[in-house]
PDB file of C-alpha atoms in Angstrom:
ATOM      1  CA  UNK M 175      -0.063  -0.053  -0.143  1.00 50.00           C
ATOM      2  CA  UNK M 176       1.806   2.956  -1.294  1.00 45.00           C
ATOM      3  CA  UNK M 177      -0.542   5.763   0.422  1.00 41.00           C
ATOM      4  CA  UNK M 178      -3.230   5.679   2.999  1.00 40.00           C
ATOM      5  CA  UNK M 179      -5.438   8.631   3.338  1.00 40.00           C
ATOM      6  CA  UNK M 180      -5.827   8.686   7.170  1.00 38.00           C
ATOM      7  CA  UNK M 181      -6.234  12.331   7.215  1.00 38.00           C
ATOM      8  CA  UNK M 182      -9.157  12.491   4.784  1.00 41.00           C
ATOM      9  CA  UNK M 183     -11.938  11.291   6.970  1.00 41.00           C
ATOM     10  CA  UNK M 184     -14.635  12.521   4.417  1.00 41.00           C
ATOM     11  CA  UNK M 185     -17.445  10.683   6.225  1.00 43.00           C
ATOM     12  CA  UNK M 186     -16.600  13.146   9.194  1.00 43.00           C
ATOM     13  CA  UNK M 187     -15.392  16.108   7.331  1.00 44.00           C
ATOM     14  CA  UNK M 188     -16.899  16.141   3.901  1.00 47.00           C
ATOM     15  CA  UNK M 189     -17.287  19.438   2.008  1.00 51.00           C
ATOM     16  CA  UNK M 190     -17.287  19.799  -1.938  1.00 53.00           C
ATOM     17  CA  UNK M 191     -13.938  21.623  -1.529  1.00 60.00           C
ATOM     18  CA  UNK M 192     -12.024  18.905  -0.041  1.00 80.00           C
ATOM     19  CA  UNK M 193     -13.202  15.686  -1.769  1.00 88.00           C
ATOM     20  CA  UNK M 194     -10.427  13.542  -3.529  1.00 91.00           C
ATOM     21  CA  UNK M 195     -10.697  13.397  -7.156  1.00 94.00           C
ATOM     22  CA  UNK M 196     -12.212   9.938  -7.013  1.00 96.00           C
ATOM     23  CA  UNK M 197     -15.270  11.080  -5.104  1.00 97.00           C
ATOM     24  CA  UNK M 198     -18.220  13.423  -6.006  1.00 96.00           C
ATOM     25  CA  UNK M 199     -20.565  15.174  -3.703  1.00 96.00           C
ATOM     26  CA  UNK M 200     -23.252  12.520  -4.610  1.00 97.00           C
ATOM     27  CA  UNK M 201     -20.955   9.565  -4.116  1.00 98.00           C
ATOM     28  CA  UNK M 202     -19.451  10.822  -0.993  1.00 96.00           C
ATOM     29  CA  UNK M 203     -23.158  10.878   0.250  1.00 97.00           C
ATOM     30  CA  UNK M 204     -23.407   7.259  -0.751  1.00 98.00           C
ATOM     31  CA  UNK M 205     -20.334   6.598   1.012  1.00 98.00           C
ATOM     32  CA  UNK M 206     -21.450   8.372   4.238  1.00 96.00           C
ATOM     33  CA  UNK M 207     -24.784   6.399   4.210  1.00 98.00           C
ATOM     34  CA  UNK M 208     -22.635   3.065   3.640  1.00 98.00           C
ATOM     35  CA  UNK M 209     -20.465   3.731   6.782  1.00 96.00           C
ATOM     36  CA  UNK M 210     -23.461   4.688   8.821  1.00 95.00           C
ATOM     37  CA  UNK M 211     -25.034   1.296   8.084  1.00 96.00           C
ATOM     38  CA  UNK M 212     -21.979  -0.615   8.831  1.00 95.00           C
ATOM     39  CA  UNK M 213     -21.366   1.423  12.178  1.00 92.00           C
ATOM     40  CA  UNK M 214     -25.008  -0.044  12.907  1.00 92.00           C
ATOM     41  CA  UNK M 215     -23.996  -3.475  12.419  1.00 91.00           C
ATOM     42  CA  UNK M 216     -20.607  -3.510  14.292  1.00 90.00           C
ATOM     43  CA  UNK M 217     -19.770  -2.819  17.834  1.00 83.00           C
ATOM     44  CA  UNK M 218     -18.719   0.713  18.725  1.00 79.00           C
ATOM     45  CA  UNK M 219     -14.794   1.219  19.160  1.00 76.00           C
ATOM     46  CA  UNK M 220     -14.144  -2.459  18.852  1.00 81.00           C
ATOM     47  CA  UNK M 221     -10.606  -4.163  19.016  1.00 88.00           C
ATOM     48  CA  UNK M 222      -8.653  -2.808  15.904  1.00 89.00           C
ATOM     49  CA  UNK M 223      -7.402  -6.329  15.368  1.00 91.00           C
ATOM     50  CA  UNK M 224     -10.900  -7.329  14.123  1.00 91.00           C
ATOM     51  CA  UNK M 225     -10.425  -4.865  11.298  1.00 91.00           C
ATOM     52  CA  UNK M 226      -7.880  -7.443   9.831  1.00 92.00           C
ATOM     53  CA  UNK M 227     -10.520  -9.746   9.141  1.00 94.00           C
ATOM     54  CA  UNK M 228     -13.290  -7.601   8.355  1.00 95.00           C
ATOM     55  CA  UNK M 229     -11.239  -5.566   5.769  1.00 96.00           C
ATOM     56  CA  UNK M 230      -9.799  -8.591   4.204  1.00 97.00           C
ATOM     57  CA  UNK M 231     -10.567  -8.996   0.322  1.00 98.00           C
ATOM     58  CA  UNK M 232     -14.259  -8.756  -0.476  1.00 99.00           C
ATOM     59  CA  UNK M 233     -15.122  -9.153   3.480  1.00 98.00           C
ATOM     60  CA  UNK M 234     -17.599  -6.731   4.990  1.00 98.00           C
ATOM     61  CA  UNK M 235     -15.450  -3.603   5.387  1.00 97.00           C
ATOM     62  CA  UNK M 236     -13.655  -3.823   2.089  1.00 98.00           C
ATOM     63  CA  UNK M 237     -16.344  -1.702   0.148  1.00 98.00           C
ATOM     64  CA  UNK M 238     -16.051  -2.145  -3.621  1.00 98.00           C
ATOM     65  CA  UNK M 239     -16.858   0.861  -5.893  1.00 99.00           C
ATOM     66  CA  UNK M 240     -18.285  -1.444  -8.534  1.00 98.00           C
ATOM     67  CA  UNK M 241     -19.362   1.420 -11.014  1.00 98.00           C
ATOM     68  CA  UNK M 242     -15.984   3.027 -10.912  1.00 98.00           C
ATOM     69  CA  UNK M 243     -14.471   3.075 -14.355  1.00 97.00           C
ATOM     70  CA  UNK M 244     -10.957   4.403 -13.681  1.00 98.00           C
ATOM     71  CA  UNK M 245      -8.502   1.678 -12.396  1.00 98.00           C
ATOM     72  CA  UNK M 246      -6.583   4.538 -10.598  1.00 98.00           C
ATOM     73  CA  UNK M 247      -9.640   5.814  -8.916  1.00 98.00           C
ATOM     74  CA  UNK M 248     -10.485   2.140  -7.888  1.00 98.00           C
ATOM     75  CA  UNK M 249      -6.937   1.654  -6.388  1.00 98.00           C
ATOM     76  CA  UNK M 250      -6.993   5.034  -4.566  1.00 97.00           C
ATOM     77  CA  UNK M 251     -10.531   4.526  -3.075  1.00 98.00           C
ATOM     78  CA  UNK M 252      -9.499   1.138  -1.831  1.00 97.00           C
ATOM     79  CA  UNK M 253      -6.455   2.961   0.184  1.00 94.00           C
ATOM     80  CA  UNK M 254      -8.753   5.677   1.403  1.00 95.00           C
ATOM     81  CA  UNK M 255     -11.283   3.136   2.422  1.00 96.00           C
ATOM     82  CA  UNK M 256      -9.017   1.508   4.759  1.00 95.00           C
ATOM     83  CA  UNK M 257      -8.133   4.528   6.477  1.00 92.00           C
ATOM     84  CA  UNK M 258     -11.603   5.654   6.898  1.00 93.00           C
ATOM     85  CA  UNK M 259     -12.797   2.336   8.332  1.00 93.00           C
ATOM     86  CA  UNK M 260      -9.990   2.281  10.793  1.00 92.00           C
ATOM     87  CA  UNK M 261     -10.920   5.674  12.144  1.00 88.00           C
ATOM     88  CA  UNK M 262     -14.708   5.678  11.756  1.00 88.00           C
ATOM     89  CA  UNK M 263     -15.383   2.176  13.174  1.00 87.00           C
ATOM     90  CA  UNK M 264     -12.467   1.194  15.257  1.00 87.00           C
ATOM     91  CA  UNK M 265     -10.666   4.271  16.161  1.00 85.00           C
ATOM     92  CA  UNK M 266      -7.416   2.547  15.374  1.00 89.00           C
ATOM     93  CA  UNK M 267      -4.124   4.536  15.907  1.00 89.00           C
ATOM     94  CA  UNK M 268      -2.370   5.651  12.657  1.00 88.00           C
ATOM     95  CA  UNK M 269       0.666   3.473  13.401  1.00 90.00           C
ATOM     96  CA  UNK M 270      -1.497   0.346  13.716  1.00 92.00           C
ATOM     97  CA  UNK M 271      -3.268   1.062  10.183  1.00 92.00           C
ATOM     98  CA  UNK M 272       0.046   1.956   8.466  1.00 90.00           C
ATOM     99  CA  UNK M 273       1.521  -1.223   9.610  1.00 93.00           C
ATOM    100  CA  UNK M 274      -1.180  -3.484   8.272  1.00 94.00           C
ATOM    101  CA  UNK M 275       0.185  -4.037   4.821  1.00 93.00           C
ATOM    102  CA  UNK M 276       3.507  -5.516   6.358  1.00 93.00           C
ATOM    103  CA  UNK M 277       1.328  -8.412   7.693  1.00 94.00           C
ATOM    104  CA  UNK M 278       0.398  -9.352   4.247  1.00 95.00           C
ATOM    105  CA  UNK M 279       3.215  -8.510   1.878  1.00 97.00           C
ATOM    106  CA  UNK M 280       5.902 -10.893   1.021  1.00 97.00           C
ATOM    107  CA  UNK M 281       9.223  -9.254   0.121  1.00 92.00           C
ATOM    108  CA  UNK M 282      11.916 -12.151   0.430  1.00 93.00           C
ATOM    109  CA  UNK M 283      12.336 -15.684  -0.975  1.00 93.00           C
ATOM    110  CA  UNK M 284      11.500 -17.437   2.630  1.00 95.00           C
ATOM    111  CA  UNK M 285       7.901 -16.258   2.596  1.00 95.00           C
ATOM    112  CA  UNK M 286       7.431 -16.650  -1.104  1.00 96.00           C
ATOM    113  CA  UNK M 287       8.563 -20.485  -0.607  1.00 96.00           C
ATOM    114  CA  UNK M 288       5.971 -20.935   2.103  1.00 96.00           C
ATOM    115  CA  UNK M 289       3.363 -19.301  -0.400  1.00 98.00           C
ATOM    116  CA  UNK M 290       4.357 -21.629  -3.162  1.00 97.00           C
ATOM    117  CA  UNK M 291       4.010 -24.662  -0.913  1.00 97.00           C
ATOM    118  CA  UNK M 292       0.369 -23.877  -0.196  1.00 97.00           C
ATOM    119  CA  UNK M 293      -0.354 -22.703  -3.780  1.00 98.00           C
ATOM    120  CA  UNK M 294       0.878 -25.909  -5.216  1.00 96.00           C
ATOM    121  CA  UNK M 295      -1.264 -27.775  -3.074  1.00 97.00           C
ATOM    122  CA  UNK M 296      -4.283 -25.773  -3.849  1.00 98.00           C
ATOM    123  CA  UNK M 297      -3.549 -26.168  -7.735  1.00 97.00           C
ATOM    124  CA  UNK M 298      -4.320 -30.031  -7.310  1.00 96.00           C
ATOM    125  CA  UNK M 299      -7.895 -28.794  -6.610  1.00 96.00           C
ATOM    126  CA  UNK M 300      -8.072 -25.982  -9.130  1.00 96.00           C
ATOM    127  CA  UNK M 301      -9.921 -27.941 -11.698  1.00 96.00           C
ATOM    128  CA  UNK M 302     -12.721 -28.792  -9.223  1.00 97.00           C
ATOM    129  CA  UNK M 303     -12.937 -25.032  -8.418  1.00 98.00           C
ATOM    130  CA  UNK M 304     -12.981 -24.062 -12.322  1.00 96.00           C
ATOM    131  CA  UNK M 305     -15.608 -26.566 -13.030  1.00 97.00           C
ATOM    132  CA  UNK M 306     -17.759 -25.200 -10.173  1.00 98.00           C
ATOM    133  CA  UNK M 307     -17.567 -21.760 -11.518  1.00 97.00           C
ATOM    134  CA  UNK M 308     -18.218 -23.031 -15.024  1.00 95.00           C
ATOM    135  CA  UNK M 309     -21.311 -24.814 -13.925  1.00 96.00           C
ATOM    136  CA  UNK M 310     -22.515 -21.904 -11.648  1.00 97.00           C
ATOM    137  CA  UNK M 311     -22.544 -18.896 -13.768  1.00 95.00           C
ATOM    138  CA  UNK M 312     -24.619 -16.975 -11.582  1.00 96.00           C
ATOM    139  CA  UNK M 313     -22.005 -17.108  -8.919  1.00 98.00           C
ATOM    140  CA  UNK M 314     -19.253 -14.387  -9.367  1.00 98.00           C
ATOM    141  CA  UNK M 315     -17.857 -13.924  -5.923  1.00 99.00           C
ATOM    142  CA  UNK M 316     -17.281 -16.562  -3.100  1.00 99.00           C
ATOM    143  CA  UNK M 317     -15.668 -15.020   0.063  1.00 99.00           C
ATOM    144  CA  UNK M 318     -14.999 -17.003   3.311  1.00 98.00           C
ATOM    145  CA  UNK M 319     -14.222 -15.598   6.711  1.00 97.00           C
ATOM    146  CA  UNK M 320     -15.137 -18.835   8.702  1.00 97.00           C
ATOM    147  CA  UNK M 321     -17.491 -21.901   7.900  1.00 97.00           C
ATOM    148  CA  UNK M 322     -20.528 -19.758   9.051  1.00 97.00           C
ATOM    149  CA  UNK M 323     -19.519 -16.217   8.086  1.00 98.00           C
ATOM    150  CA  UNK M 324     -19.088 -15.834   4.268  1.00 98.00           C
ATOM    151  CA  UNK M 325     -20.202 -13.996   1.007  1.00 99.00           C
ATOM    152  CA  UNK M 326     -21.719 -15.194  -2.132  1.00 98.00           C
ATOM    153  CA  UNK M 327     -22.076 -12.502  -4.603  1.00 98.00           C
ATOM    154  CA  UNK M 328     -23.587  -9.587  -2.723  1.00 98.00           C
ATOM    155  CA  UNK M 329     -25.153 -11.756   0.077  1.00 98.00           C
ATOM    156  CA  UNK M 330     -23.227 -11.922   3.407  1.00 98.00           C
ATOM    157  CA  UNK M 331     -24.152 -14.774   5.530  1.00 98.00           C
ATOM    158  CA  UNK M 332     -23.881 -15.224   9.148  1.00 97.00           C
ATOM    159  CA  UNK M 333     -25.182 -17.872  11.511  1.00 96.00           C
ATOM    160  CA  UNK M 334     -28.329 -15.582  12.610  1.00 95.00           C
ATOM    161  CA  UNK M 335     -28.927 -13.533   9.448  1.00 97.00           C
ATOM    162  CA  UNK M 336     -28.160 -12.974   5.924  1.00 98.00           C
ATOM    163  CA  UNK M 337     -27.576  -9.355   4.463  1.00 97.00           C
ATOM    164  CA  UNK M 338     -28.233  -8.941   0.812  1.00 97.00           C
ATOM    165  CA  UNK M 339     -26.880  -5.630  -0.450  1.00 98.00           C
ATOM    166  CA  UNK M 340     -27.768  -3.829  -3.493  1.00 98.00           C
ATOM    167  CA  UNK M 341     -24.994  -1.619  -5.257  1.00 98.00           C
ATOM    168  CA  UNK M 342     -25.458   2.071  -4.444  1.00 99.00           C
ATOM    169  CA  UNK M 343     -26.980   4.134  -7.396  1.00 99.00           C
ATOM    170  CA  UNK M 344     -23.949   6.011  -8.589  1.00 99.00           C
ATOM    171  CA  UNK M 345     -20.682   4.636  -7.242  1.00 99.00           C
ATOM    172  CA  UNK M 346     -22.105   0.945  -6.992  1.00 99.00           C
ATOM    173  CA  UNK M 347     -20.717   0.578  -3.558  1.00 99.00           C
ATOM    174  CA  UNK M 348     -20.890  -2.988  -2.273  1.00 99.00           C
ATOM    175  CA  UNK M 349     -21.667  -3.128   0.711  1.00 98.00           C
ATOM    176  CA  UNK M 350     -24.010  -0.066   0.564  1.00 99.00           C
ATOM    177  CA  UNK M 351     -26.791   1.488   2.538  1.00 98.00           C
ATOM    178  CA  UNK M 352     -29.384  -0.305   0.210  1.00 98.00           C
ATOM    179  CA  UNK M 353     -29.864  -3.845   2.045  1.00 97.00           C
ATOM    180  CA  UNK M 354     -32.257  -6.281   3.131  1.00 97.00           C
ATOM    181  CA  UNK M 355     -32.228  -8.784   5.874  1.00 96.00           C
ATOM    182  CA  UNK M 356     -33.322 -12.300   5.749  1.00 97.00           C
ATOM    183  CA  UNK M 357     -33.314 -15.327   8.441  1.00 95.00           C
ATOM    184  CA  UNK M 358     -32.908 -18.220   5.889  1.00 95.00           C
ATOM    185  CA  UNK M 359     -31.927 -18.885   2.276  1.00 94.00           C
ATOM    186  CA  UNK M 360     -35.292 -19.766   1.362  1.00 93.00           C
ATOM    187  CA  UNK M 361     -36.380 -16.021   1.960  1.00 94.00           C
ATOM    188  CA  UNK M 362     -33.699 -14.769  -0.472  1.00 92.00           C
ATOM    189  CA  UNK M 363     -34.801 -12.794  -3.549  1.00 85.00           C
ATOM    190  CA  UNK M 364     -31.991 -14.127  -5.775  1.00 87.00           C
ATOM    191  CA  UNK M 365     -29.501 -17.076  -5.602  1.00 90.00           C
ATOM    192  CA  UNK M 366     -31.242 -18.804  -2.720  1.00 93.00           C
ATOM    193  CA  UNK M 367     -29.351 -22.192  -3.418  1.00 96.00           C
ATOM    194  CA  UNK M 368     -26.051 -20.563  -3.789  1.00 97.00           C
ATOM    195  CA  UNK M 369     -24.991 -21.309  -0.159  1.00 97.00           C
ATOM    196  CA  UNK M 370     -25.537 -25.121  -0.625  1.00 97.00           C
ATOM    197  CA  UNK M 371     -23.919 -25.119  -4.090  1.00 98.00           C
ATOM    198  CA  UNK M 372     -20.779 -23.576  -3.009  1.00 98.00           C
ATOM    199  CA  UNK M 373     -20.372 -25.679  -0.066  1.00 98.00           C
ATOM    200  CA  UNK M 374     -17.595 -27.819  -1.602  1.00 98.00           C
ATOM    201  CA  UNK M 375     -15.868 -24.908  -2.823  1.00 98.00           C
ATOM    202  CA  UNK M 376     -15.900 -23.252   0.416  1.00 99.00           C
ATOM    203  CA  UNK M 377     -14.421 -26.308   2.001  1.00 98.00           C
ATOM    204  CA  UNK M 378     -11.652 -26.308  -0.392  1.00 99.00           C
ATOM    205  CA  UNK M 379     -10.978 -22.506   0.614  1.00 99.00           C
ATOM    206  CA  UNK M 380     -11.075 -23.566   4.292  1.00 99.00           C
ATOM    207  CA  UNK M 381      -8.496 -26.183   3.492  1.00 98.00           C
ATOM    208  CA  UNK M 382      -5.992 -23.869   1.763  1.00 98.00           C
ATOM    209  CA  UNK M 383      -6.943 -20.559   3.681  1.00 98.00           C
ATOM    210  CA  UNK M 384      -8.318 -18.804   0.530  1.00 99.00           C
ATOM    211  CA  UNK M 385      -9.991 -15.479   1.221  1.00 99.00           C
ATOM    212  CA  UNK M 386     -11.933 -15.147  -1.787  1.00 99.00           C
ATOM    213  CA  UNK M 387     -12.388 -16.389  -5.353  1.00 99.00           C
ATOM    214  CA  UNK M 388     -13.852 -14.192  -8.027  1.00 98.00           C
ATOM    215  CA  UNK M 389     -14.728 -14.764 -11.482  1.00 97.00           C
ATOM    216  CA  UNK M 390     -13.205 -11.970 -13.609  1.00 92.00           C
ATOM    217  CA  UNK M 391     -15.132 -10.484 -16.661  1.00 83.00           C
ATOM    218  CA  UNK M 392     -12.978 -12.568 -19.158  1.00 80.00           C
ATOM    219  CA  UNK M 393     -14.020 -15.829 -17.305  1.00 80.00           C
ATOM    220  CA  UNK M 394     -10.688 -16.178 -15.562  1.00 93.00           C
ATOM    221  CA  UNK M 395     -10.702 -16.739 -11.785  1.00 97.00           C
ATOM    222  CA  UNK M 396      -8.795 -14.566  -9.228  1.00 98.00           C
ATOM    223  CA  UNK M 397      -7.997 -16.666  -6.334  1.00 99.00           C
ATOM    224  CA  UNK M 398      -7.014 -14.385  -3.495  1.00 99.00           C
ATOM    225  CA  UNK M 399      -5.356 -16.118  -0.440  1.00 99.00           C
ATOM    226  CA  UNK M 400      -4.999 -13.037   1.525  1.00 98.00           C
ATOM    227  CA  UNK M 401      -4.661  -9.445   1.741  1.00 98.00           C
ATOM    228  CA  UNK M 402      -5.788  -5.915   2.969  1.00 97.00           C
ATOM    229  CA  UNK M 403      -6.482  -2.738   1.043  1.00 96.00           C
ATOM    230  CA  UNK M 404      -4.622  -2.946  -2.302  1.00 97.00           C
ATOM    231  CA  UNK M 405      -2.164  -5.563  -1.094  1.00 98.00           C
ATOM    232  CA  UNK M 406      -3.415  -8.800  -2.347  1.00 98.00           C
ATOM    233  CA  UNK M 407      -1.614 -12.159  -3.221  1.00 98.00           C
ATOM    234  CA  UNK M 408      -2.914 -15.194  -4.819  1.00 98.00           C
ATOM    235  CA  UNK M 409      -3.440 -17.070  -8.156  1.00 98.00           C
ATOM    236  CA  UNK M 410      -4.672 -15.700 -11.298  1.00 97.00           C
ATOM    237  CA  UNK M 411      -6.280 -18.445 -13.506  1.00 96.00           C
ATOM    238  CA  UNK M 412      -6.615 -17.003 -17.045  1.00 94.00           C
ATOM    239  CA  UNK M 413      -8.337 -18.341 -20.158  1.00 87.00           C
ATOM    240  CA  UNK M 414      -6.094 -16.541 -22.843  1.00 82.00           C
ATOM    241  CA  UNK M 415      -2.588 -15.767 -22.780  1.00 79.00           C
ATOM    242  CA  UNK M 416      -3.386 -12.070 -23.614  1.00 76.00           C
ATOM    243  CA  UNK M 417      -4.717 -11.746 -19.994  1.00 86.00           C
ATOM    244  CA  UNK M 418      -1.715 -13.011 -18.154  1.00 92.00           C
ATOM    245  CA  UNK M 419      -0.573 -10.506 -15.301  1.00 96.00           C
ATOM    246  CA  UNK M 420       2.450  -8.664 -15.647  1.00 96.00           C
ATOM    247  CA  UNK M 421       4.619  -6.578 -12.985  1.00 98.00           C
ATOM    248  CA  UNK M 422       3.555  -2.998 -13.373  1.00 98.00           C
ATOM    249  CA  UNK M 423       0.213  -3.701 -14.767  1.00 97.00           C
ATOM    250  CA  UNK M 424      -3.002  -3.138 -12.934  1.00 97.00           C
ATOM    251  CA  UNK M 425      -5.755  -5.813 -12.288  1.00 96.00           C
ATOM    252  CA  UNK M 426      -9.543  -5.245 -12.591  1.00 95.00           C
ATOM    253  CA  UNK M 427      -9.481  -3.704  -9.109  1.00 97.00           C
ATOM    254  CA  UNK M 428      -6.896  -1.306 -10.176  1.00 98.00           C
ATOM    255  CA  UNK M 429      -4.081  -2.878  -8.000  1.00 98.00           C
ATOM    256  CA  UNK M 430      -0.561  -2.953  -9.509  1.00 98.00           C
ATOM    257  CA  UNK M 431       1.147  -6.299  -9.782  1.00 98.00           C
ATOM    258  CA  UNK M 432       4.455  -6.050  -7.798  1.00 98.00           C
ATOM    259  CA  UNK M 433       5.464  -9.688  -8.090  1.00 97.00           C
ATOM    260  CA  UNK M 434       4.340 -12.374 -10.737  1.00 97.00           C
ATOM    261  CA  UNK M 435       5.707 -15.964 -11.221  1.00 97.00           C
ATOM    262  CA  UNK M 436       4.177 -18.254 -13.898  1.00 97.00           C
ATOM    263  CA  UNK M 437       3.087 -21.615 -12.466  1.00 96.00           C
ATOM    264  CA  UNK M 438       1.713 -23.069 -15.620  1.00 95.00           C
ATOM    265  CA  UNK M 439       0.886 -21.340 -18.810  1.00 94.00           C
ATOM    266  CA  UNK M 440      -2.598 -20.452 -17.507  1.00 94.00           C
ATOM    267  CA  UNK M 441      -1.821 -19.835 -13.935  1.00 96.00           C
ATOM    268  CA  UNK M 442       0.152 -17.202 -12.186  1.00 97.00           C
ATOM    269  CA  UNK M 443       1.245 -16.371  -8.769  1.00 98.00           C
ATOM    270  CA  UNK M 444       0.883 -12.682  -7.944  1.00 98.00           C
ATOM    271  CA  UNK M 445       1.287 -10.100  -5.338  1.00 98.00           C
ATOM    272  CA  UNK M 446      -0.143  -6.494  -5.779  1.00 98.00           C
ATOM    273  CA  UNK M 447       1.244  -3.370  -3.812  1.00 92.00           C
TER     274      UNK M 447
END
């Protein structure tokens, strides 16, 4: 993470004159409403260590601006969002937040070797994962925190409730302030069988500590093992050679590839920063 906007707490101090370039007055209003919603769901001034899990890739506090078109804006918003979440919900100290990327970034051969060991084991199951997404075209995102806390598309599952989010109108924020609450999968208005259908894949994710698997627009798969903000690491499984990741290039989230290693002609280890 090359910049964190800890001092730009716009949900608290927003005016038209100090908005960053990636937010307008209207999208800032959507963002403020989203944060108010998340505040209502979470305990006030909770342990900042919880932030690491809740802000992991595609988890509850990893807000995605799905209607942003600029990769640079997506990247900058992601940095900004972590800083805001750390202050608006957890009151975390600046030193704590600045140190979070060091918990997930790998800058030497020792940690890279450890990652490769896990990834190579996972790759033996990759065919099953790929087949699942090919057979379930309505499932785009599977995120796992625990066996009972997970996300499928825009539905967030817990043992007691399922929260289904609709993207905000302008920025497409997910989560957003537009949400519905359900007590069971049968009540869901869409994808009410997704939980059952994804069980086997979520079990594989649990076995190898995979944080999220996301279907890319080109039908490739982004298998994210871990990360926070724009610091991700995982495996990109591609369909066409033109889609292979390259150092210095940005992925669909706007995050820049810092490290890329070819595992097979269609699978690449990566780290973004």
